Amino acid sequence: MSSAPVTKVVKDAWKISMVDGDLRNDLMKYWRGEKDGFVQVGTKKWLYPVKYVRLAEEYKNFEVRLDDVWITGFPRSGTTVTQELVWLLCHNLDFKAAEEDLDERVRYYELNLVFNDKTTEERVKLFPEDDELPRLTECIGNTLKLLDEDNKRRIMKTHLPFELLPDDIMKKGCKVIYICRQPKDVAVSYYHYEKGSWHLDYKGDFKRYWDHFKNGECSFGPYFEHIKQAYEKKDEPNILFVFYENLRKDLAGYIQKIANFLERPLNQDELYKLVDHLKFENFKKNPAVSKNTKDADNNEVEFVRKGKVGGWKELFTVEMNEEADVFIERKTREIGITWPK
Ligand code: A3P
């Protein structure tokens, strides 16, 4: 583990500190998409690109509305499929309208944060033929404005932890769905995603990645603190805490649970249609929700990848797994969370 000091406090009120020393060198070496460095935020040391310094207040002070729906969870926990479900439930199962790109229907709250300006500029120069880039670059700095101007019911996806989101979400009682997925599968999925996305461009192997992940040294980490902040709120009436593993085991049950929470009862036919639409194999083939990422060399990488529970076996060695299990058990006890079987 890197024990580099984090010295320079760049924004006192928010307790945001520049990451420097060994940890900075390490992060800059392995996450090539981030060209300006990283910060850690608050006592939990949430790790983000340095751009967070200028975005923190916007993210915290954003004006929420009572009927907003927030979909949240650690990256790679099943947020995209849940976005599609929530959007359909809030739009009377309008499958025709759902042919529009999901990114346009459900906005990613902190899109701006994860795209380094220099990396994005370079990308536009290197791959001017990439037809995803114009829409993306237009959205990057504009997401909160677009949300602000939206006069329909808003559905947002965020990976920020509760403490960095607007306090009014809880005060006003907006509906929040938190998706939790078990750590080893999240780490494997996030590793593939970070390697396969030009804006992140992770260059290490999985063993190194797991060390970063475990120590909270990847963007949006630390993972266990993220879950803890949501798990503590799971009994609040405006919060629904769900598990990815249950989505995989019983998709119909998962859909029913979210439909009940959103007060949109479903008849058998509607439930059947939703199951069919969200089923992994069909979801993967749907271009409105499943767009491949491109890595730094412009190779396509699957975004909707394997969707497996227990997919961690692909990359954990026996030794890594034994060590990981000890760590996870300790963290599980600290949080008091019960994982689905
Ligand atoms: P894997 O990489 O293990 O395949 P997020 O949307 O939060 O980024 O989560 C991505 C993970 O959800 C990926 O996991 C992806 O394959 C999986 N996923 C996407 N759509 C799914 C679906 N319809 N059913 C089950 N899993 C899905």
Short mmCIF file of C-alpha atoms and ligand atoms in Angstrom, two decimals:
data_model
loop_
_atom_site.label_atom_id
_atom_site.label_comp_id
_atom_site.label_asym_id
_atom_site.label_seq_id
_atom_site.Cartn_x
_atom_site.Cartn_y
_atom_site.Cartn_z
CA MET A 1 0.00 0.00 0.00
CA SER A 2 1.24 3.51 -0.81
CA SER A 3 1.55 5.53 2.34
CA ALA A 4 2.34 8.81 0.60
CA PRO A 5 1.34 11.90 2.52
CA VAL A 6 -1.49 14.01 1.23
CA THR A 7 -0.29 17.46 2.05
CA LYS A 8 -1.69 20.44 0.26
CA VAL A 9 -5.21 21.29 1.29
CA VAL A 10 -6.63 22.97 -1.78
CA LYS A 11 -10.09 23.76 -0.54
CA ASP A 12 -10.49 24.09 3.17
CA ALA A 13 -14.24 24.21 3.56
CA TRP A 14 -14.54 20.94 1.67
CA LYS A 15 -11.39 19.37 3.09
CA ILE A 16 -10.08 18.58 -0.36
CA SER A 17 -6.41 17.68 -0.46
CA MET A 18 -4.07 17.18 -3.39
CA VAL A 19 -2.70 13.68 -3.60
CA ASP A 20 1.07 13.89 -3.82
CA GLY A 21 4.21 11.86 -3.22
CA ASP A 22 4.29 8.13 -4.02
CA LEU A 23 0.56 7.82 -4.30
CA ARG A 24 0.34 10.60 -6.88
CA ASN A 25 3.16 9.02 -8.89
CA ASP A 26 1.46 5.67 -8.74
CA LEU A 27 -1.95 6.95 -9.79
CA MET A 28 -0.54 9.06 -12.61
CA LYS A 29 1.53 6.12 -13.81
CA TYR A 30 -1.36 3.68 -14.00
CA TRP A 31 -4.32 5.92 -14.87
CA ARG A 32 -3.00 7.54 -18.02
CA GLY A 33 -6.24 9.29 -18.87
CA GLU A 34 -5.89 11.64 -15.92
CA LYS A 35 -3.31 14.27 -16.79
CA ASP A 36 -3.70 16.74 -13.91
CA GLY A 37 -3.64 14.64 -10.78
CA PHE A 38 -6.00 13.52 -8.07
CA VAL A 39 -7.53 14.79 -4.85
CA GLN A 40 -8.87 13.15 -1.75
CA VAL A 41 -11.98 14.49 -0.10
CA GLY A 42 -12.97 14.59 3.55
CA THR A 43 -12.20 12.09 6.26
CA LYS A 44 -13.17 9.15 4.06
CA LYS A 45 -10.58 10.27 1.48
CA TRP A 46 -12.87 9.90 -1.53
CA LEU A 47 -10.58 9.83 -4.51
CA TYR A 48 -11.31 11.90 -7.63
CA PRO A 49 -9.52 13.63 -10.48
CA VAL A 50 -8.35 17.09 -9.46
CA LYS A 51 -11.19 18.61 -11.46
CA TYR A 52 -13.38 17.86 -8.46
CA VAL A 53 -12.01 20.99 -6.77
CA ARG A 54 -13.96 23.22 -9.12
CA LEU A 55 -17.01 20.99 -9.29
CA ALA A 56 -17.52 20.14 -5.61
CA GLU A 57 -19.82 23.05 -4.84
CA GLU A 58 -21.93 22.56 -7.95
CA TYR A 59 -22.43 18.92 -7.05
CA LYS A 60 -23.30 19.67 -3.44
CA ASN A 61 -25.52 22.70 -4.08
CA PHE A 62 -27.44 21.48 -7.12
CA GLU A 63 -31.13 22.29 -6.76
CA VAL A 64 -33.06 19.07 -6.38
CA ARG A 65 -36.78 18.57 -6.93
CA LEU A 66 -39.08 16.49 -4.83
CA ASP A 67 -39.94 14.13 -7.69
CA ASP A 68 -36.33 13.53 -8.81
CA VAL A 69 -35.24 9.90 -8.87
CA TRP A 70 -31.57 9.19 -8.09
CA ILE A 71 -29.91 5.95 -9.11
CA THR A 72 -26.71 5.48 -7.26
CA GLY A 73 -24.09 2.87 -6.44
CA PHE A 74 -20.41 2.19 -6.85
CA PRO A 75 -19.29 2.08 -10.53
CA ARG A 76 -19.96 -1.30 -12.19
CA SER A 77 -22.63 -2.39 -9.74
CA GLY A 78 -25.52 -2.59 -12.21
CA THR A 79 -26.54 1.06 -12.43
CA THR A 80 -27.10 1.08 -16.22
CA VAL A 81 -29.70 -1.69 -16.27
CA THR A 82 -31.41 -0.06 -13.29
CA GLN A 83 -31.44 3.28 -15.13
CA GLU A 84 -33.29 1.68 -18.02
CA LEU A 85 -35.79 0.04 -15.67
CA VAL A 86 -36.47 3.23 -13.72
CA TRP A 87 -36.84 5.28 -16.90
CA LEU A 88 -39.39 2.83 -18.28
CA LEU A 89 -41.34 2.74 -15.03
CA CYS A 90 -41.45 6.53 -14.96
CA HIS A 91 -42.51 6.69 -18.63
CA ASN A 92 -45.38 4.26 -18.65
CA LEU A 93 -43.26 1.55 -20.26
CA ASP A 94 -42.82 3.49 -23.47
CA PHE A 95 -40.50 1.02 -25.23
CA LYS A 96 -40.63 3.07 -28.44
CA ALA A 97 -39.33 6.21 -26.72
CA ALA A 98 -36.73 4.02 -24.99
CA GLU A 99 -35.06 3.58 -28.38
CA GLU A 100 -33.41 6.94 -27.74
CA ASP A 101 -29.91 6.72 -26.29
CA LEU A 102 -30.11 6.03 -22.53
CA ASP A 103 -27.47 8.71 -21.87
CA GLU A 104 -29.92 11.30 -23.19
CA ARG A 105 -32.79 10.00 -21.09
CA VAL A 106 -30.95 9.48 -17.80
CA ARG A 107 -28.07 11.86 -17.24
CA TYR A 108 -24.85 10.91 -15.53
CA TYR A 109 -24.58 13.58 -12.83
CA GLU A 110 -20.77 13.84 -12.61
CA LEU A 111 -19.95 13.18 -16.26
CA ASN A 112 -17.76 16.30 -16.26
CA LEU A 113 -15.62 14.94 -13.43
CA VAL A 114 -14.44 11.79 -15.16
CA PHE A 115 -13.29 13.35 -18.43
CA ASN A 116 -9.96 15.08 -18.16
CA ASP A 117 -10.01 18.20 -20.38
CA LYS A 118 -6.58 17.56 -21.93
CA THR A 119 -7.28 13.89 -22.61
CA THR A 120 -10.61 14.77 -24.22
CA GLU A 121 -9.04 17.48 -26.40
CA GLU A 122 -6.35 15.05 -27.53
CA ARG A 123 -8.94 12.42 -28.29
CA VAL A 124 -10.92 14.81 -30.49
CA LYS A 125 -7.75 15.58 -32.45
CA LEU A 126 -6.66 11.95 -32.71
CA PHE A 127 -10.03 10.47 -33.68
CA PRO A 128 -12.09 13.21 -35.39
CA GLU A 129 -14.18 10.53 -37.10
CA ASP A 130 -15.47 9.17 -33.77
CA ASP A 131 -19.16 10.02 -33.99
CA GLU A 132 -19.67 9.65 -30.21
CA LEU A 133 -17.39 12.57 -29.43
CA PRO A 134 -19.51 15.59 -30.48
CA ARG A 135 -22.43 14.53 -28.27
CA LEU A 136 -20.13 13.63 -25.43
CA THR A 137 -18.09 16.83 -25.49
CA GLU A 138 -21.27 18.88 -25.61
CA CYS A 139 -22.62 17.07 -22.57
CA ILE A 140 -19.44 17.03 -20.50
CA GLY A 141 -19.61 20.60 -19.21
CA ASN A 142 -23.36 20.90 -19.53
CA THR A 143 -24.97 18.07 -17.64
CA LEU A 144 -26.14 20.05 -14.63
CA LYS A 145 -27.46 22.85 -16.88
CA LEU A 146 -29.37 20.32 -18.98
CA LEU A 147 -30.81 18.82 -15.82
CA ASP A 148 -31.72 22.24 -14.52
CA GLU A 149 -33.54 23.10 -17.74
CA ASP A 150 -35.36 19.78 -17.92
CA ASN A 151 -39.01 20.39 -17.14
CA LYS A 152 -39.99 16.72 -17.00
CA ARG A 153 -39.45 14.33 -14.10
CA ARG A 154 -35.69 13.87 -13.82
CA ILE A 155 -33.86 10.60 -13.35
CA MET A 156 -30.18 10.91 -12.53
CA LYS A 157 -27.36 8.40 -12.18
CA THR A 158 -24.51 9.17 -9.85
CA HIS A 159 -21.57 7.31 -8.34
CA LEU A 160 -20.91 10.01 -5.73
CA PRO A 161 -21.40 8.93 -2.11
CA PHE A 162 -24.24 10.38 -0.08
CA GLU A 163 -22.14 12.91 1.78
CA LEU A 164 -21.03 14.65 -1.43
CA LEU A 165 -24.54 14.89 -2.91
CA PRO A 166 -27.04 17.67 -2.17
CA ASP A 167 -28.40 17.49 1.39
CA ASP A 168 -31.86 18.23 0.00
CA ILE A 169 -32.07 14.73 -1.48
CA MET A 170 -32.66 13.46 2.04
CA LYS A 171 -34.36 16.60 3.39
CA LYS A 172 -36.91 16.68 0.57
CA GLY A 173 -37.17 12.90 0.47
CA CYS A 174 -36.36 12.33 -3.23
CA LYS A 175 -36.48 8.68 -4.18
CA VAL A 176 -33.02 7.09 -4.22
CA ILE A 177 -32.18 3.59 -5.43
CA TYR A 178 -28.78 2.33 -4.30
CA ILE A 179 -27.39 -0.71 -6.12
CA CYS A 180 -24.82 -2.74 -4.27
CA ARG A 181 -22.66 -5.47 -5.80
CA GLN A 182 -20.12 -7.67 -4.08
CA PRO A 183 -16.59 -6.30 -4.06
CA LYS A 184 -14.59 -8.90 -5.96
CA ASP A 185 -16.99 -8.82 -8.92
CA VAL A 186 -17.07 -5.02 -8.85
CA ALA A 187 -13.28 -4.87 -8.89
CA VAL A 188 -13.01 -7.23 -11.88
CA SER A 189 -15.70 -5.38 -13.80
CA TYR A 190 -14.24 -1.94 -12.96
CA TYR A 191 -10.77 -3.12 -13.97
CA HIS A 192 -11.99 -4.15 -17.42
CA TYR A 193 -13.88 -0.89 -17.77
CA GLU A 194 -10.95 1.32 -16.70
CA LYS A 195 -8.58 -0.50 -19.05
CA GLY A 196 -11.05 -0.30 -21.88
CA SER A 197 -11.97 3.39 -21.65
CA TRP A 198 -9.71 5.98 -23.28
CA HIS A 199 -10.60 8.63 -20.72
CA LEU A 200 -9.35 6.43 -17.85
CA ASP A 201 -6.78 4.25 -19.61
CA TYR A 202 -5.63 2.04 -16.75
CA LYS A 203 -2.30 0.41 -17.55
CA GLY A 204 -1.58 -1.96 -14.66
CA ASP A 205 -2.39 -5.64 -14.19
CA PHE A 206 -5.24 -6.93 -12.08
CA LYS A 207 -3.15 -7.73 -9.03
CA ARG A 208 -2.10 -4.09 -8.81
CA TYR A 209 -5.63 -2.97 -9.55
CA TRP A 210 -7.03 -4.99 -6.66
CA ASP A 211 -4.50 -3.37 -4.31
CA HIS A 212 -5.62 0.07 -5.47
CA PHE A 213 -9.27 -0.89 -5.17
CA LYS A 214 -8.92 -2.38 -1.71
CA ASN A 215 -7.08 0.68 -0.45
CA GLY A 216 -9.67 3.07 -1.85
CA GLU A 217 -7.16 4.28 -4.42
CA CYS A 218 -9.32 4.24 -7.52
CA SER A 219 -11.81 6.89 -8.54
CA PHE A 220 -15.00 6.85 -6.42
CA GLY A 221 -13.29 4.74 -3.79
CA PRO A 222 -13.17 3.71 -1.06
CA TYR A 223 -15.73 1.07 -2.02
CA PHE A 224 -16.68 -0.05 1.49
CA GLU A 225 -17.25 3.49 2.75
CA HIS A 226 -19.49 4.07 -0.26
CA ILE A 227 -21.65 1.12 0.67
CA LYS A 228 -21.60 2.01 4.35
CA GLN A 229 -23.05 5.47 3.76
CA ALA A 230 -25.93 3.97 1.81
CA TYR A 231 -26.47 0.96 4.06
CA GLU A 232 -26.87 3.25 7.06
CA LYS A 233 -29.78 4.92 5.26
CA LYS A 234 -31.41 1.78 3.93
CA ASP A 235 -34.44 2.02 6.23
CA GLU A 236 -35.27 5.62 5.34
CA PRO A 237 -38.57 5.71 3.45
CA ASN A 238 -37.05 7.44 0.41
CA ILE A 239 -34.21 4.90 0.04
CA LEU A 240 -34.28 1.54 -1.66
CA PHE A 241 -31.14 -0.53 -1.17
CA VAL A 242 -30.90 -3.38 -3.69
CA PHE A 243 -28.32 -5.99 -4.63
CA TYR A 244 -27.03 -6.75 -8.12
CA GLU A 245 -26.89 -10.43 -7.15
CA ASN A 246 -30.67 -10.39 -6.63
CA LEU A 247 -31.17 -8.82 -10.04
CA ARG A 248 -29.27 -11.76 -11.52
CA LYS A 249 -31.06 -14.37 -9.44
CA ASP A 250 -34.60 -13.07 -9.81
CA LEU A 251 -35.01 -10.32 -12.39
CA ALA A 252 -38.80 -10.28 -12.07
CA GLY A 253 -38.53 -9.87 -8.29
CA TYR A 254 -35.99 -7.05 -8.73
CA ILE A 255 -38.31 -5.27 -11.17
CA GLN A 256 -41.31 -5.68 -8.85
CA LYS A 257 -39.37 -4.30 -5.92
CA ILE A 258 -38.37 -1.16 -7.79
CA ALA A 259 -41.83 -0.77 -9.33
CA ASN A 260 -43.41 -0.91 -5.86
CA PHE A 261 -40.90 1.62 -4.56
CA LEU A 262 -41.74 3.97 -7.43
CA GLU A 263 -45.44 3.33 -6.90
CA ARG A 264 -45.97 2.05 -10.43
CA PRO A 265 -47.88 -1.23 -10.13
CA LEU A 266 -47.31 -3.73 -12.95
CA ASN A 267 -49.64 -6.31 -14.43
CA GLN A 268 -48.31 -9.70 -15.55
CA ASP A 269 -47.96 -8.65 -19.17
CA GLU A 270 -45.98 -5.52 -18.29
CA LEU A 271 -43.75 -7.48 -15.97
CA TYR A 272 -43.10 -10.05 -18.68
CA LYS A 273 -42.19 -7.32 -21.19
CA LEU A 274 -39.80 -5.68 -18.76
CA VAL A 275 -38.09 -8.98 -17.93
CA ASP A 276 -37.61 -9.64 -21.62
CA HIS A 277 -36.29 -6.14 -22.27
CA LEU A 278 -33.81 -6.13 -19.37
CA LYS A 279 -32.67 -9.73 -19.62
CA PHE A 280 -28.88 -9.68 -19.96
CA GLU A 281 -28.69 -11.22 -23.46
CA ASN A 282 -31.30 -8.80 -24.85
CA PHE A 283 -29.93 -5.79 -23.02
CA LYS A 284 -26.49 -6.44 -24.46
CA LYS A 285 -27.90 -6.36 -28.00
CA ASN A 286 -29.87 -3.13 -27.49
CA PRO A 287 -27.87 -0.23 -29.00
CA ALA A 288 -29.74 2.39 -26.97
CA VAL A 289 -28.36 1.06 -23.69
CA SER A 290 -25.32 -1.00 -24.53
CA LYS A 291 -22.60 0.95 -26.24
CA ASN A 292 -19.10 -0.37 -26.27
CA THR A 293 -16.32 1.78 -24.91
CA LYS A 294 -13.12 2.45 -26.83
CA ASP A 295 -9.69 2.13 -25.33
CA ALA A 296 -6.78 4.51 -25.88
CA ASP A 297 -5.86 2.66 -29.09
CA ASN A 298 -9.44 2.89 -30.30
CA ASN A 299 -10.18 -0.83 -29.82
CA GLU A 300 -13.80 -1.52 -28.91
CA VAL A 301 -14.39 -2.97 -25.45
CA GLU A 302 -17.73 -4.34 -24.27
CA PHE A 303 -19.55 -2.15 -21.74
CA VAL A 304 -22.20 -4.77 -21.01
CA ARG A 305 -19.66 -7.51 -20.52
CA LYS A 306 -20.50 -10.82 -18.80
CA GLY A 307 -22.91 -9.92 -16.02
CA LYS A 308 -21.75 -12.85 -13.95
CA VAL A 309 -22.06 -13.34 -10.23
CA GLY A 310 -18.72 -14.88 -9.24
CA GLY A 311 -16.96 -13.48 -12.33
CA TRP A 312 -14.06 -12.60 -10.00
CA LYS A 313 -12.75 -16.15 -10.44
CA GLU A 314 -11.50 -15.03 -13.86
CA LEU A 315 -8.76 -12.87 -12.34
CA PHE A 316 -8.17 -13.62 -8.65
CA THR A 317 -5.43 -16.12 -7.89
CA VAL A 318 -5.94 -18.48 -4.94
CA GLU A 319 -3.58 -16.41 -2.85
CA MET A 320 -5.22 -13.09 -3.76
CA ASN A 321 -8.60 -14.57 -3.03
CA GLU A 322 -7.63 -15.82 0.42
CA GLU A 323 -6.22 -12.46 1.34
CA ALA A 324 -9.21 -10.62 -0.16
CA ASP A 325 -11.68 -12.75 1.80
CA VAL A 326 -10.04 -11.86 5.10
CA PHE A 327 -10.18 -8.17 4.22
CA ILE A 328 -13.79 -8.37 3.00
CA GLU A 329 -14.92 -10.24 6.08
CA ARG A 330 -13.48 -7.57 8.33
CA LYS A 331 -15.13 -4.77 6.35
CA THR A 332 -18.42 -6.68 6.20
CA ARG A 333 -18.47 -6.93 9.98
CA GLU A 334 -17.68 -3.23 10.35
CA ILE A 335 -20.62 -2.28 8.13
CA GLY A 336 -22.91 -5.01 9.41
CA ILE A 337 -24.06 -5.78 5.89
CA THR A 338 -25.54 -9.18 4.98
CA TRP A 339 -24.66 -10.18 1.43
CA PRO A 340 -27.16 -12.16 -0.62
CA LYS A 341 -26.31 -15.85 -0.83
P1 A3P B 1 -19.69 -7.12 -15.79
O1 A3P B 1 -18.55 -6.25 -16.18
O2 A3P B 1 -19.38 -8.03 -14.64
O3 A3P B 1 -20.25 -7.86 -16.95
P2 A3P B 1 -22.77 -0.37 -14.33
O4 A3P B 1 -23.91 -0.28 -15.25
O5 A3P B 1 -23.08 0.10 -12.95
O6 A3P B 1 -21.53 0.24 -14.89
O7 A3P B 1 -22.48 -1.94 -14.13
C1 A3P B 1 -21.92 -2.68 -15.19
C2 A3P B 1 -22.09 -4.16 -14.90
O8 A3P B 1 -23.48 -4.51 -15.02
C3 A3P B 1 -21.34 -5.00 -15.93
O9 A3P B 1 -20.88 -6.17 -15.24
C4 A3P B 1 -22.44 -5.30 -16.94
O10 A3P B 1 -22.22 -6.40 -17.76
C5 A3P B 1 -23.61 -5.55 -15.98
N1 A3P B 1 -24.90 -5.44 -16.69
C6 A3P B 1 -25.25 -4.54 -17.61
N2 A3P B 1 -26.49 -4.77 -18.05
C7 A3P B 1 -26.95 -5.84 -17.38
C8 A3P B 1 -28.18 -6.58 -17.40
N3 A3P B 1 -29.18 -6.26 -18.22
N4 A3P B 1 -28.30 -7.63 -16.58
C9 A3P B 1 -27.28 -7.97 -15.75
N5 A3P B 1 -26.11 -7.32 -15.70
C10 A3P B 1 -25.94 -6.27 -16.50
#
